[in-house]
Every structure is written in structure tokens, then in C-alpha cells.
Coordinates of C-alpha atoms and ligand atoms in Angstrom, one line a residue:
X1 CA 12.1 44.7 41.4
X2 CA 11.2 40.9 42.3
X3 CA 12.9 38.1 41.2
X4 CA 11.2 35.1 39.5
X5 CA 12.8 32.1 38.4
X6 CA 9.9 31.8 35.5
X7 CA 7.2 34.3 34.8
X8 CA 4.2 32.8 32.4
X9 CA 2.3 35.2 30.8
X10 CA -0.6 33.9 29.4
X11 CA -3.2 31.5 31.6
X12 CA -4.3 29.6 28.2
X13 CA -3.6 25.8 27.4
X14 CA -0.3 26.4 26.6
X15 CA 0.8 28.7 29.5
X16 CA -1.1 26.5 31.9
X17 CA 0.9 23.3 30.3
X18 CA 4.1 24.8 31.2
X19 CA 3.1 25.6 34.4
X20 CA 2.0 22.0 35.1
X21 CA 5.6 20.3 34.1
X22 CA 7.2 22.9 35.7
X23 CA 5.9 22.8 39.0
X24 CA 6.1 18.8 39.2
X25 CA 9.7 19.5 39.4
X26 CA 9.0 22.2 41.9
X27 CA 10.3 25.1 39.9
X28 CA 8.9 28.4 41.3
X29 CA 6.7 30.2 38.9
X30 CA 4.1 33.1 38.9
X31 CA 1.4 33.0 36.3
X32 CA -0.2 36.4 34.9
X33 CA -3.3 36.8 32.8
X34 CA -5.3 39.2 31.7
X35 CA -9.0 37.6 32.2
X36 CA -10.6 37.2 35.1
X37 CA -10.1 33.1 35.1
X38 CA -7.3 31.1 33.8
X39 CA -8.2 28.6 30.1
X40 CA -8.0 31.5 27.4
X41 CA -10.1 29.9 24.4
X42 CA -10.2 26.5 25.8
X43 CA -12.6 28.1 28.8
X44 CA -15.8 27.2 29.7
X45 CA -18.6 29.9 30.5
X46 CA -21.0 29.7 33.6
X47 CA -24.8 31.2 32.7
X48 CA -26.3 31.4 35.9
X49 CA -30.3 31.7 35.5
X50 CA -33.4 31.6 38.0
X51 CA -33.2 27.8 38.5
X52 CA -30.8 26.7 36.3
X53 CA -27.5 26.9 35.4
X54 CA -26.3 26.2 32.1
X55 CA -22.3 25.9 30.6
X56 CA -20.4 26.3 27.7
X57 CA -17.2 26.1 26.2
X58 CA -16.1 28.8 23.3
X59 CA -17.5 26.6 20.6
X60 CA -16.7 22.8 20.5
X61 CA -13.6 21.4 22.1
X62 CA -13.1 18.1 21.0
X63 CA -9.6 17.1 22.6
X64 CA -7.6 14.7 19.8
X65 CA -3.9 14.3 19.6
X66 CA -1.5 11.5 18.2
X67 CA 0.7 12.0 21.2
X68 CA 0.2 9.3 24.2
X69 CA 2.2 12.0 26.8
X70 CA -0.6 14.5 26.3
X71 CA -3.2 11.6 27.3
X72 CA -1.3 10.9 29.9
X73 CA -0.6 14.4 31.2
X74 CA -4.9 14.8 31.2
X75 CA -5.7 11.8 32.6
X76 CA -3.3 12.3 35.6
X77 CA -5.0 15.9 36.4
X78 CA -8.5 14.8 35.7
X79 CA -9.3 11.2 36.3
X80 CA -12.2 9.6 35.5
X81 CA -13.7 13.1 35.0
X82 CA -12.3 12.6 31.3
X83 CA -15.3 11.0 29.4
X84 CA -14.8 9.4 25.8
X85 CA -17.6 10.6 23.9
X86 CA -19.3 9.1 20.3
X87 CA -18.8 11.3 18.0
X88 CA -21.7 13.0 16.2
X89 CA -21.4 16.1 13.6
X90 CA -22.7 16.9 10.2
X91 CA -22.9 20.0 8.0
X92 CA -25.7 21.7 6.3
X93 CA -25.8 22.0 2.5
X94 CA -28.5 22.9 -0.1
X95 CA -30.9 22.0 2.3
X96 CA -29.8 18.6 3.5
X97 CA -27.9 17.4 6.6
X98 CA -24.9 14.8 5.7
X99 CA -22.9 13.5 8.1
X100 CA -19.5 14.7 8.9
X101 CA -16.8 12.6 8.2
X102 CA -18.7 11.4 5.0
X103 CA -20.9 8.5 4.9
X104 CA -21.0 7.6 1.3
X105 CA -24.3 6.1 0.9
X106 CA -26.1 9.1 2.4
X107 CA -23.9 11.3 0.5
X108 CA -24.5 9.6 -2.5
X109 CA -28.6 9.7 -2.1
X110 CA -28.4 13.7 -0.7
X111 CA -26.3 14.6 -3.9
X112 CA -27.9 11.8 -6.6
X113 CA -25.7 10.3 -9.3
X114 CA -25.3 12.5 -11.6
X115 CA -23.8 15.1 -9.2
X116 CA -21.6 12.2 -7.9
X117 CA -20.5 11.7 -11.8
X118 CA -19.6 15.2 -12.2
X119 CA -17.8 14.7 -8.5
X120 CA -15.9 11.9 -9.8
X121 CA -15.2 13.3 -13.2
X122 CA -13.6 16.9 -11.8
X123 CA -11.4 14.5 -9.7
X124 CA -10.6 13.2 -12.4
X125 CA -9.2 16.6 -14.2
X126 CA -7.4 17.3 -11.3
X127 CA -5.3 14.4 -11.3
X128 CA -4.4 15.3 -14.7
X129 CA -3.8 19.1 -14.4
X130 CA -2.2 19.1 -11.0
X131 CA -0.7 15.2 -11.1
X132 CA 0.2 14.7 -14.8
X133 CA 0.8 18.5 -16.0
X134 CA 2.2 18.9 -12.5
X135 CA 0.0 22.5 -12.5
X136 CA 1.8 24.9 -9.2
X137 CA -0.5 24.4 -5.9
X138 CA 0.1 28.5 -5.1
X139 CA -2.9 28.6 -2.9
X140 CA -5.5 27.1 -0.4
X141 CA -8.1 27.1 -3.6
X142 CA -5.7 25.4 -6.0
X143 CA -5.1 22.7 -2.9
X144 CA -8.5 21.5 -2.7
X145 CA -9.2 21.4 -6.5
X146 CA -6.4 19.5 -7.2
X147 CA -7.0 16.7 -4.3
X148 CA -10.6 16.7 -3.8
X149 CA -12.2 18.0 -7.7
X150 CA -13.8 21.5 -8.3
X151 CA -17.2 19.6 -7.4
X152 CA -16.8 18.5 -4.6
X153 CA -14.3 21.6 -3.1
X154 CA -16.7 23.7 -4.3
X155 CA -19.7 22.2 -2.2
X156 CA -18.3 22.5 1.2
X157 CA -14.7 23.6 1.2
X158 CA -14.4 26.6 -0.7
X159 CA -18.0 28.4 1.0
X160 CA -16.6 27.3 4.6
X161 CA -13.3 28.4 4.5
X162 CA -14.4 31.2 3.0
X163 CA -16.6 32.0 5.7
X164 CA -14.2 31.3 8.5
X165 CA -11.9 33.6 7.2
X166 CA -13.5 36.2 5.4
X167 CA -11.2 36.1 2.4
X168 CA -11.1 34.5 -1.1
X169 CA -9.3 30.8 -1.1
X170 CA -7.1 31.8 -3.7
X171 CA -6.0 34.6 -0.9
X172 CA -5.1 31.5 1.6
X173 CA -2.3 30.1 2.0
X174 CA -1.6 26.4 1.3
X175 CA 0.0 25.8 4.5
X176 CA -3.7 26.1 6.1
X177 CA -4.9 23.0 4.0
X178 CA -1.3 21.0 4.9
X179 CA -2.0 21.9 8.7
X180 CA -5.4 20.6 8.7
X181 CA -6.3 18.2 5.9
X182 CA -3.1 17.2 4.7
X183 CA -2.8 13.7 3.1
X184 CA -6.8 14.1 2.9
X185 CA -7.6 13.2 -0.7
X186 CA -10.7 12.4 -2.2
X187 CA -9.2 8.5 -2.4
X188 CA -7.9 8.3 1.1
X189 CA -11.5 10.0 2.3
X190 CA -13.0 7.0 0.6
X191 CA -10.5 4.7 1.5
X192 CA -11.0 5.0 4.8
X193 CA -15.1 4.3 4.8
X194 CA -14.0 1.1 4.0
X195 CA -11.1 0.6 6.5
X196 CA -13.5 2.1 9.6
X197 CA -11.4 1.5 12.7
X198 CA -8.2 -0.3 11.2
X199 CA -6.8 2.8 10.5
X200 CA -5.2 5.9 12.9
X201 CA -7.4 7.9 10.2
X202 CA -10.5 6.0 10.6
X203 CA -13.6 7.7 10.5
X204 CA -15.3 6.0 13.4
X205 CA -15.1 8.5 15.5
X206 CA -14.7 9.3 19.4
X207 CA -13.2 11.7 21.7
X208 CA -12.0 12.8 25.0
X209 CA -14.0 15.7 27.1
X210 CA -13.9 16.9 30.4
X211 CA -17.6 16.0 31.8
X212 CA -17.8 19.3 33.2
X213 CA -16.1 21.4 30.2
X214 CA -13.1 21.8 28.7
X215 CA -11.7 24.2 31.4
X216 CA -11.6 21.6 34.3
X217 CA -8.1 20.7 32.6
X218 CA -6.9 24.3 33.2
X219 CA -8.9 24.9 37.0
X220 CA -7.1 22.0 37.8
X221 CA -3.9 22.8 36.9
X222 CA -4.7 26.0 39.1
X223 CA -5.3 24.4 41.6
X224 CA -2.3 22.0 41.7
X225 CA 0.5 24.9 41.1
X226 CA -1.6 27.3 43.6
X227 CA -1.5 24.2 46.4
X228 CA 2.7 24.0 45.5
X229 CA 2.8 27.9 46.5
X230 CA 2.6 29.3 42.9
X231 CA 1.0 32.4 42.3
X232 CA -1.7 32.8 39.4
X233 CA -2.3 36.7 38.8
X234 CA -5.7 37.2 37.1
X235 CA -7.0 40.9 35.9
X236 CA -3.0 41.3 35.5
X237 CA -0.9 42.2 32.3
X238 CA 2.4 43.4 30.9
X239 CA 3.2 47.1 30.2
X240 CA 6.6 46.7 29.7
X241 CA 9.0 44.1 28.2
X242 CA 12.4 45.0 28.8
X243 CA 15.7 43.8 27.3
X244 CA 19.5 43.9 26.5
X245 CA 19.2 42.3 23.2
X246 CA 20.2 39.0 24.5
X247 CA 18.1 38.4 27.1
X248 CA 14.2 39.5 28.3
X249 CA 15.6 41.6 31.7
X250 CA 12.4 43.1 33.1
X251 CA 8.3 42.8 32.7
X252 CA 6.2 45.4 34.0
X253 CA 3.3 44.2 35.1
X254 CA 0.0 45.7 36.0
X255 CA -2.8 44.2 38.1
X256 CA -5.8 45.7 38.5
X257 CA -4.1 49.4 38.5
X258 CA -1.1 48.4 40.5
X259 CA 2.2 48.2 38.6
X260 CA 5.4 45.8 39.5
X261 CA 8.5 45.0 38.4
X262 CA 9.5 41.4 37.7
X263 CA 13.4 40.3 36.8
X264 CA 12.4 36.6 35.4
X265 CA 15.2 34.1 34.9
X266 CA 12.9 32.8 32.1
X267 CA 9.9 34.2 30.5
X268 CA 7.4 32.2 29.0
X269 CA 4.9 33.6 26.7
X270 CA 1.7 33.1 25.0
X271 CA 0.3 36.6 24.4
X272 CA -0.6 37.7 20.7
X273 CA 2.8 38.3 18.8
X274 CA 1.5 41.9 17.7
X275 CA 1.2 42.9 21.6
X276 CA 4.0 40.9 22.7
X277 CA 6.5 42.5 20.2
X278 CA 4.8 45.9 20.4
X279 CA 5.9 46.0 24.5
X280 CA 9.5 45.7 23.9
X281 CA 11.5 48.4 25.1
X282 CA 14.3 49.2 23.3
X283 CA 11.4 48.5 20.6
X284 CA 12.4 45.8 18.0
X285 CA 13.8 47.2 14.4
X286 CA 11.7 48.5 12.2
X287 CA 11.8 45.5 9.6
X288 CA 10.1 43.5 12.5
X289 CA 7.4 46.1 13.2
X290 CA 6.8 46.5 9.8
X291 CA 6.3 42.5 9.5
X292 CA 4.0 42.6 12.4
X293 CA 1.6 45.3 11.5
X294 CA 1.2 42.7 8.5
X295 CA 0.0 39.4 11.2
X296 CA -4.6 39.8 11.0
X297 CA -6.4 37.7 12.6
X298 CA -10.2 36.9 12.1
X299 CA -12.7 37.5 15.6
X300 CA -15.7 36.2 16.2
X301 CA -19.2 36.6 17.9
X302 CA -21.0 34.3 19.8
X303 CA -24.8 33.7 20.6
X304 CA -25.4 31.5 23.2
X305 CA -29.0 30.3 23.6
X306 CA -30.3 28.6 26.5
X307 CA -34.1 27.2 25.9
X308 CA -36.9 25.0 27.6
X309 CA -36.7 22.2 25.5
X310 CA -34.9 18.3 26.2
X311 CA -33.1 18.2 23.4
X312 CA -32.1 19.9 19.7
X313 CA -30.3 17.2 17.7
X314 CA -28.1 14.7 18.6
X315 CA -25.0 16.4 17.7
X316 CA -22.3 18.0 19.3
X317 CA -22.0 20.5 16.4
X318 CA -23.3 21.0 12.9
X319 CA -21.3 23.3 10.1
X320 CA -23.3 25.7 7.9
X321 CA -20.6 26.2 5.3
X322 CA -23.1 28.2 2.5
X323 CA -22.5 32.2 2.8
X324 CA -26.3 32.6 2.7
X325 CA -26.9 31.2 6.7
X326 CA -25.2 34.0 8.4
X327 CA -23.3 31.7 11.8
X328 CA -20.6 29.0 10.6
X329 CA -21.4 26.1 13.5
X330 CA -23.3 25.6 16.1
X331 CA -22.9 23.4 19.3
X332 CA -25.2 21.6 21.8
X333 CA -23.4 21.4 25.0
X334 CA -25.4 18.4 26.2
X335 CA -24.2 16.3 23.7
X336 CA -20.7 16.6 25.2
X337 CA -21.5 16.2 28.9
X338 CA -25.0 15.8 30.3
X339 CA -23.6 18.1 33.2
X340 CA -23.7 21.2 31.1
X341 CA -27.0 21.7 30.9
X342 CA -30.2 21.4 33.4
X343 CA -32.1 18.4 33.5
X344 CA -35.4 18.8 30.5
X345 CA -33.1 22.0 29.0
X346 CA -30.7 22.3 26.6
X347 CA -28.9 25.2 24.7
X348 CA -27.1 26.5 21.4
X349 CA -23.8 27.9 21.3
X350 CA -24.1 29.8 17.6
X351 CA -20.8 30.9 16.1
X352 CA -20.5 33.9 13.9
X353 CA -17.0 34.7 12.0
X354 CA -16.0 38.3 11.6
X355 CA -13.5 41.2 11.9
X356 CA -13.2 43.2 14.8
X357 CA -15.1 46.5 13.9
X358 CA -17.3 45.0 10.9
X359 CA -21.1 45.1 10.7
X360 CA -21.3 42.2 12.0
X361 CA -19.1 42.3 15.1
X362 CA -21.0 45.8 15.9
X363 CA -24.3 43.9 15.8
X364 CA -26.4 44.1 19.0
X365 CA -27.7 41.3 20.8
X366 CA -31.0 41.6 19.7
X367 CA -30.4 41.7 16.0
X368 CA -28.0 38.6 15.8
X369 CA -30.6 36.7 17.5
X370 CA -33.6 38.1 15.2
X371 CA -30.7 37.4 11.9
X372 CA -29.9 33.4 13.6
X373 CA -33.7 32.8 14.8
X374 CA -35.3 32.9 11.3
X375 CA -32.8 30.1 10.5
X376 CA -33.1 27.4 13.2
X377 CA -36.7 27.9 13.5
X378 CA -36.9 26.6 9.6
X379 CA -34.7 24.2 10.4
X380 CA -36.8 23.0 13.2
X381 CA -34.4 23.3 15.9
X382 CA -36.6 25.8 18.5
X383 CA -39.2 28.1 18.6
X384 CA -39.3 31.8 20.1
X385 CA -41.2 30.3 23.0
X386 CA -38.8 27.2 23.7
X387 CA -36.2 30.1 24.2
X388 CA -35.1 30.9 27.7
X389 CA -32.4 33.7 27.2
X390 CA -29.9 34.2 24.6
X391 CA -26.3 36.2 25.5
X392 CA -23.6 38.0 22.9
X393 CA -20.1 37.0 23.4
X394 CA -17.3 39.1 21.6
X395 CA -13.8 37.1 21.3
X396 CA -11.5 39.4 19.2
X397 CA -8.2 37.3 17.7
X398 CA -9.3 33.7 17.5
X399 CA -7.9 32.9 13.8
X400 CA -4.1 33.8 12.9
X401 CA -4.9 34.8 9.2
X402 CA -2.5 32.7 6.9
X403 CA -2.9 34.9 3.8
X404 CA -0.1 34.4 1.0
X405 CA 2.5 36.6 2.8
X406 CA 1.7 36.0 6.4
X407 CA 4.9 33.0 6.0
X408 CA 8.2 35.6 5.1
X409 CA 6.4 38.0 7.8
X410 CA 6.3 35.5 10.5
X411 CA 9.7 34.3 9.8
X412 CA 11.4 37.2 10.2
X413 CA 9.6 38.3 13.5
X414 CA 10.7 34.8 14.5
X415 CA 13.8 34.9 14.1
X416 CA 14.0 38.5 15.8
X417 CA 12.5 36.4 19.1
X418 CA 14.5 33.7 19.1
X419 CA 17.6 35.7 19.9
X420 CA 16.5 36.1 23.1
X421 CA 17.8 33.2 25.1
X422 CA 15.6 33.2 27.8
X423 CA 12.4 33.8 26.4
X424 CA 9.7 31.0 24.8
X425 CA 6.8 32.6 23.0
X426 CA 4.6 29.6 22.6
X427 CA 0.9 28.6 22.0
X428 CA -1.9 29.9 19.3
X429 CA -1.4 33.2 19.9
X430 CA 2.3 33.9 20.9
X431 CA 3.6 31.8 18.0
X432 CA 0.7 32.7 15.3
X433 CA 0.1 29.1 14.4
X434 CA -3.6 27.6 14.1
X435 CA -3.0 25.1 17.2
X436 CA -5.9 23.1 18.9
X437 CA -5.6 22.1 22.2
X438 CA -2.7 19.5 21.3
X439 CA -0.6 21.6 19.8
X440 CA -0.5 24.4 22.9
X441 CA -0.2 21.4 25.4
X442 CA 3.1 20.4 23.5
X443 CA 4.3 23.7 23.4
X444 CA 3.8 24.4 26.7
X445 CA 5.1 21.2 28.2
X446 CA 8.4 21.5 25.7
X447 CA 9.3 25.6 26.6
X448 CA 9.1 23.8 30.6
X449 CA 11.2 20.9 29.4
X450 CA 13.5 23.4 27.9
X451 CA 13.6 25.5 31.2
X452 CA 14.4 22.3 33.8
X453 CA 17.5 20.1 30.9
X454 CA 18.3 23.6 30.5
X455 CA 18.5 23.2 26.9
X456 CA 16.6 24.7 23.8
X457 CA 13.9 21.9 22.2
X458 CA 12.5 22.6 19.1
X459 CA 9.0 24.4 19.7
X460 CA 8.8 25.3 16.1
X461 CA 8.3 21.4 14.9
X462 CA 4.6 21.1 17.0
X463 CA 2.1 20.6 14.3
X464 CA 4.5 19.2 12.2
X465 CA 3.8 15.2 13.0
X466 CA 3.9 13.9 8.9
X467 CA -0.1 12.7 9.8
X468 CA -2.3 15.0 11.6
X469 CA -5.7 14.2 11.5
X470 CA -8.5 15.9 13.1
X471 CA -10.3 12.7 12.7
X472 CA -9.7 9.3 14.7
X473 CA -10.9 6.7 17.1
X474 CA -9.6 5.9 20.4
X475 CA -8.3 2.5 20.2
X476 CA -5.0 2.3 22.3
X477 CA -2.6 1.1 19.9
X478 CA -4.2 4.9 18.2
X479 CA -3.4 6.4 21.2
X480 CA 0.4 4.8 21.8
X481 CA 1.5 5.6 18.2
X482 CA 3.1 8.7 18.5
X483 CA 5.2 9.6 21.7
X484 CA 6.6 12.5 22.7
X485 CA 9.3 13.4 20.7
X486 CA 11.8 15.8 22.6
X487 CA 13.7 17.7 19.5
X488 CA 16.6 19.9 21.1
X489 CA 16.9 22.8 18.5
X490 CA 20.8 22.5 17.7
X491 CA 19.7 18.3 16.7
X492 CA 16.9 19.5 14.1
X493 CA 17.7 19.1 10.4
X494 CA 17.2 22.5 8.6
X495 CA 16.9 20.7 5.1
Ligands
LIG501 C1 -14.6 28.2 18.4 C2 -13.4 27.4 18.7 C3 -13.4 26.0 18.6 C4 -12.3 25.3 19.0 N1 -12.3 23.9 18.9 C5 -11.3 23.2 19.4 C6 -11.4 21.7 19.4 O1 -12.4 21.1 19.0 N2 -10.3 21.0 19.9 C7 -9.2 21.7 20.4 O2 -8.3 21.0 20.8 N3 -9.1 23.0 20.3 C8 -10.1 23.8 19.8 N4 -10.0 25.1 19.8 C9 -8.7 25.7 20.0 C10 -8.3 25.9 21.4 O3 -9.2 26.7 22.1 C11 -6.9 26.6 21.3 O4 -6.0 25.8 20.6 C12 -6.3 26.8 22.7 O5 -7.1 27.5 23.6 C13 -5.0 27.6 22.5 O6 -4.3 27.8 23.7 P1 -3.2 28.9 23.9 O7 -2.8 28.8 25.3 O8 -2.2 28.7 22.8 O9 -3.9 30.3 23.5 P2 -5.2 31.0 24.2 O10 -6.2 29.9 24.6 O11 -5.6 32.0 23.3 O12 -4.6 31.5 25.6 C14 -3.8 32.7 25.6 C15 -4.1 33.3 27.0 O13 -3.3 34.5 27.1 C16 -4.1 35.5 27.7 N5 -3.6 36.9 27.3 C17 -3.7 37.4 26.1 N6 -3.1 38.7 26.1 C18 -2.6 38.8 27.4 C19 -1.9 39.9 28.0 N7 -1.6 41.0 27.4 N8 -1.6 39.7 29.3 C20 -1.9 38.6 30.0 N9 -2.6 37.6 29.4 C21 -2.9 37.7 28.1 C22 -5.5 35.3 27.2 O14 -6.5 35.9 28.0 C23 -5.5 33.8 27.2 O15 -5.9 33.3 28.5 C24 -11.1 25.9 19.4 C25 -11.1 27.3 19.5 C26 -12.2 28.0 19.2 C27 -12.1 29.5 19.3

């Protein structure tokens, strides 16, 4: 068996995050992961073709935090290789593109005034029935009614969600609203047209990308912890998670058919919960495997289209939120970074939401592109001809479900891990928490932190920050707002 002071298992944001601060200290680490190159969702795909090579990320990976140490932490891998991008996005409903965040005035003529009465009026029952008669928010649907209006949750909200994850809103839990679009309200979304740039929420919008994808954060990182003499196993996963009940005392590990034995000092963790639990050996109590069989998660399929043809639109994604268009966004690479497609060529990365084993997710190549095709040619985007090749990407597990029990389920198998001192089970999937980019970074950088103070900070509070807006320009007093905030555990208040 071979000593490591910290095995990381799990090459994603998060796992490469904690490999970064932990090798700038020059702790010794060794990195496992199961695909063949390190960046889990936050990857970016070559597409080699005769003359031409195209690239894309898994869908669009706009990078946005409120924390300054997370620009920081980029900008010191990547340099000027970090390009601020204007934001462009819309979504596609009844026919008509509007621009996403809103623009009132376009809004107003796509929808006409007497939908925009009715808009206005349902916000106004809301206010009453969920302000004045203080109705219970028990769900995701109740959440959007009572801050946005039936109206108006009803023409993009309630379809998209929907869509994305394959249940009914009233089957969602509120916590998904609150993680995304909390303090959103129909008031503050208006607000906030008229406030454009004073305001951390504003909608004039930019962001940060890597010019040559998203994954040149993570292929850097490799590269810095591989020149310190770190070791990053690719092909290479666990069998075997052993333990004393106290501590995680021996990984087995498998790489490309060869098994080894690792005793880590620390183990740090961003596999999914269900696999990570379900390779512990003596096995965890039945109340925890019970609450695990419980955790779903929604998968997706990808179509990525590569055509002879300058240019689509000028945005870097568009939603489809109705049920009737089959995909749920689509993204031009191009409009993030000139360098990911060819000079005169430009491509489509189509995303499809699903469960693993459903019709869709079965679908051949050919029939999702027939099924999409019908669609963007109305639209106007491409012809047949303009297309070059089209590919079918599989990527089960992207959404941790948050359905009205996932919460007493998740706590319980949380508090089963965290009795194990020297294990951190961090990022989207280890810690089932709908993180971006951001939020894995943090994690990752605070299980390190924890490792060299040797004390316990408070993974559990990422996410938490009282604003989180997936909107936001880049002004700098934006980006210096919110610094790190290093919790240890035994400080947080519990109330
Ligand atoms: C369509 C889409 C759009 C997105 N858009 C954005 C965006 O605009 N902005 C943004 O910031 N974020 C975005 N994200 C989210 C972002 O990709 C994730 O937040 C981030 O990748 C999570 O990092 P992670 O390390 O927590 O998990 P992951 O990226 O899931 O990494 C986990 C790693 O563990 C590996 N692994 C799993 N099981 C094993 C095993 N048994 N053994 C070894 N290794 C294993 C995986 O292969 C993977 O490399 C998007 C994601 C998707 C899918």
C-alpha cells in the first residue's frame, strides 16, 4: 500500500481547485479521474475534421462569481488568455426572440399591452395571496407565482424548468428558485432596467472566458501541479473506499485494469454521492443507503453541429423554454472566442434534457438531428447543405434533482460523511448541490485551506452568499465586493 499525503478523486473544477492551492504550498498530492482528460463538465471538446478543427465546451460556460479570490486565482493561471466578453442571450417564446435579461420595451411590443395588463395584474394577486394572506411557498411553482405573477411564470419559467428537469414545478423544491433567482422579483427585474450598471445586479451584462474554452483553467492547472511532481491519473477510479468509522484508511484504485492501494492522509472528493457512498467498505448503515438510493439526477444529450456558414446569430446561447421544441439551449461557440471555430465556419452546440435510459437518451444520432433540423431550419439558423457534420454526446448526471424530499435525504447522508475527519466530499457532484463553476472553485480551494491550517472550514455555506446573481457586469468595485470568506466549521452559527 502507498502513502499519500492527499489523494483527489475527481479531475473536475472543484478537484482541480484543490489541487491548485494545495500544491502552491507544495503539498504532495496525486489526482485520479476517471476520463481520459482532467475538467469534468467544465471541459471543452476537440472535433477534428478534414481542414478544420472546431471546439466546444459542454454547453455555455459563462464564468461569474461575487468573490474577488476566484478572479484572482484565474487570472494568475491564465493571463491575458482570460477575455471579457459582451454578453448576448435571448429565449424563444410563441414565436418571437426577446432578449435575456429582459429589455422592457421589446418585451412589451413581443407581448402587446393587454398581455402586459394581465402580467401586471397576476403580480398583483400574488402580492396579495402570498404577501397579505401570507399563502405557504411549499414549492418551486408556488415561488415563481407569488414573486413574478402566474403570467408571467407561466410564459417562461414554469415550461423551462419544467423541461430542464423533467418534473412538474409543484414537484421542485423551493430551494432551487432561492439558489438561482433569489431576491429576483418582478420589481427588482424592473428595477434594475432602470439602474443598468449601478447595481451588482445590473443587467448590462459581461463575462469572463477562456479564449480557447473553458478547460484551459483546468489544462493549466495540470500542468502547474504535473511541473511540481504531482501525479494526475487519467482512465483511473476507485473500487474501494475503506474505513475505521473515523477516518477514510484505504482507496483502491484502478487504472486502466491495474489495481493499487493508497493509505491517504486526507482524501478529497468530488465523485457523485451515490458512487462515492456505495464504495465504502464496511458499507454505511442502512438509513444512509436507503437516503441515497432516493438522490436522481437528470442527464442529458448533446448534438453538436459543425456547418459551412460565417455565422448563426450573434448569441452565445438562446433558451427554448416551450415543451413543443424538443432541445432546451443552444450555443454558438464563436460568440465566446473567435478561436473555437475555423475561420468562414461556425457551429451549434444543441442541448437536449433527459433521463438516463428514456426515449430520448436512447435516440440515435441520426434521429436527434432529423427531430432538431426541422426546427432551426424554420428558424432560419442553417440549412441541410450549410451542415458539415453533426456528433451525439451522452453526459449522464449533470442535474442533482431537488425534488421535495431530496433536503432530509441529503442531510442525513451528510451528516454520515462528515464523521469522517479526513475526508472532504466537495463540488457538484460529491456534495449534490447545483454549483457553477464558482461554487466548485470555492469548494475546492476551502477542503485545501482546510488540509494546510489544519482545520475544518465550512464547505457547506458555498452558495450561500445572501445575493447570488447569475446576472452582472464587470465593473471592479463588482468584482471587489465579496472576498473570500474563510468560515471554520466550529465558528458557524447553526441558528
Ligand atoms: C450544460 C451546462 C452548462 C453549464 N454552464 C455553466 C456556466 O455558464 N457557468 C458556470 O460557471 N458553470 C456552468 N456549468 C456548471 C459547471 O460545469 C460545473 O459547475 C462544474 O463543472 C462542476 O465542477 P465539479 O468539479 O464540482 O464537478 P464535475 O465537473 O462534474 O467534475 C467531477 C469529476 O469527477 C470525475 N469522476 C466522476 N466519477 C468518478 C470516479 N468514480 N472516479 C474518478 N473520477 C470520477 C468526473 O469525470 C469529473 O471529471 C454548466 C454545466 C453544464 C452541464
Amino acid at each position: 500500500m502507498s502513502e499519500v499525503e492527499t489523494l483527489i478523486i475527481g479531475a473536475g473544477p472543484a478537484g482541480m481547485a484543490a489541487a491548485m492551492e494545495l500544491s502552491k504550498v507544495n503539498k504532495k498530492i496525486l489526482i485520479i479521474e476517471k476520463q481520459k482528460s482532467v475538467g469534468g463538465l467544465a471541459k471543452t471538446l476537440t472535433f477534428e475534421e478534414e481542414g478544420a478543427t472546431f471546439f466546444s465546451d459542454i454547453g455555455p460556460h459563462r464564468f461569474f462569481s461575487q468573490n474577488k479570490y476566484l478572479y484572482d486565482f484565474i487570472e494568475n493561471l491564465i493571463h491575458d488568455k482570460w477575455i471579457k466578453v459582451n454578453r448576448l442571450t435571448r429565449q424563444y417564446i410563441g414565436g418571437k426572440f426577446y432578449d435575456y435579461p429582459i429589455n422592457a420595451a421589446q418585451a412589451l411590443k413581443n407581448i402587446g399591452m393587454k398581455k402586459a395588463f394581465r402580467i401586471f395584474l397576476d403580480y398583483l394577486f400574488a402580492q396579495i395571496v402570498y404577501k397579505i394572506l401570507r399563502k405557504k411557498i411549499k414549492n418551486f411553482k408556488d415561488y415563481v407565482i407569488a414573486n413574478f405573477g402566474r403570467s408571467l411564470a407561466e410564459l417562461n419559467m414554469i415550461n423551462y424548468t419544467e423541461k430542464v428537469w423533467g418534473i412538474e414545478c409543484s414537484k421542485i423544491h423551493p430551494d432551487w428558485a432561492k439558489q438561482r433567482i433569489k431576491s429576483l422579483t418582478l420589481i427588482s427585474a424592473l428595477k434594475s432596467i432602470f439602474t443598468k450598471g449601478k447595481d451588482p445586479r445590473s443587467m448590462v451584462d459581461q463575462f469572463y472566458y477562456p479564449e480557447d474554452g473553458t478547460h484551459l483553467i483546468y489544462k493549466t492547472i495540470e500542468e502547474k501541479i504535473i511541473q511540481k511532481g504531482n501525479e494526475v491519473l487519467t482512465e483511473s477510479y476507485p473500487t474501494k473506499i475503506k474505513h475505521d468509522g473515523k477516518l477514510i484508511t484505504e482507496v483502491i484504485i484502478n487504472t486502466r485494469g491495474k489495481e493499487e492501494s493508497f493509505k491517504p492522509k486526507y482524501l478529497v472528493e468530488s465523485i457523485t454521492m451515490k458512487n462515492f457512498v456505495n464504495l465504502l467498505e464496511p458499507s454505511a448503515p442502512d438509513c444512509v443507503l436507503e437516503a441515497i438510493k432516493t438522490l436522481k439526477y437528470r442527464s442529458q444529450v448533446y448534438l453538436f453541429i459543425t456547418l459551412d456558414k460565417e455565422s448563426i446569430t450573434k448569441d452565445q446561447w438562446i433558451y427554448f423554454p416551450e415543451k413543443e421544441i424538443p432541445f432546451g439551449r443552444v450555443s454558438e461557440m464563436k460568440n465566446f472566442s473567435k478561436k473555437m471555430s475555423p475561420d468562414g465556419k461556425t457551429s451549434l452546440f444543441v442541448e437536449f434534457f433527459c433521463f438516463e435510459g428514456d426515449k430520448t437518451w436512447n435516440m440515435d444520432k441520426e434521429s436527434l438531428f432529423e427531430l432538431a433540423l426541422n426546427h432551426f431550419e424554420r428558424l432560419g439558423f442553417f440549412t441541410r447543405k450549410e451542415v458539415r457534420n453533426y456528433y451525439l454526446i451522452k453526459q449522464k448526471n449533470v442535474y442533482p434533482i431537488y425534488d421535495l424530499d431530496y433536503q432530509k435525504n441529503l442531510e442525513l447522508i451528510k451528516a454520515y460523511l462528515n464523521k469522517f475527519e479526513n475526508l472532504f466530499f466537495i463540488g457538484r457532484p460529491g456534495r449534490f448541490k447545483y454549483n457553477n463553476q464558482d461554487h466548485s472553485l470555492e469548494m475546492g480551494i476551502l477542503a485545501a485551506r482546510s488540509i494546510i491550517d489544519e482545520k475544518k472550514y465550512d464547505i457547506e455555506s458555498v452558495g450561500s452568499e445572501i445575493e447570488y446573481y447569475e446576472k452582472g457586469d464587470l465593473n471592479v468595485s463588482n468584482k471587489q465586493k465579496v472576498s473570500f470568506n474563510w468560515m471554520v466549521l466550529e465558528d458557524r452559527d447553526e441558528t
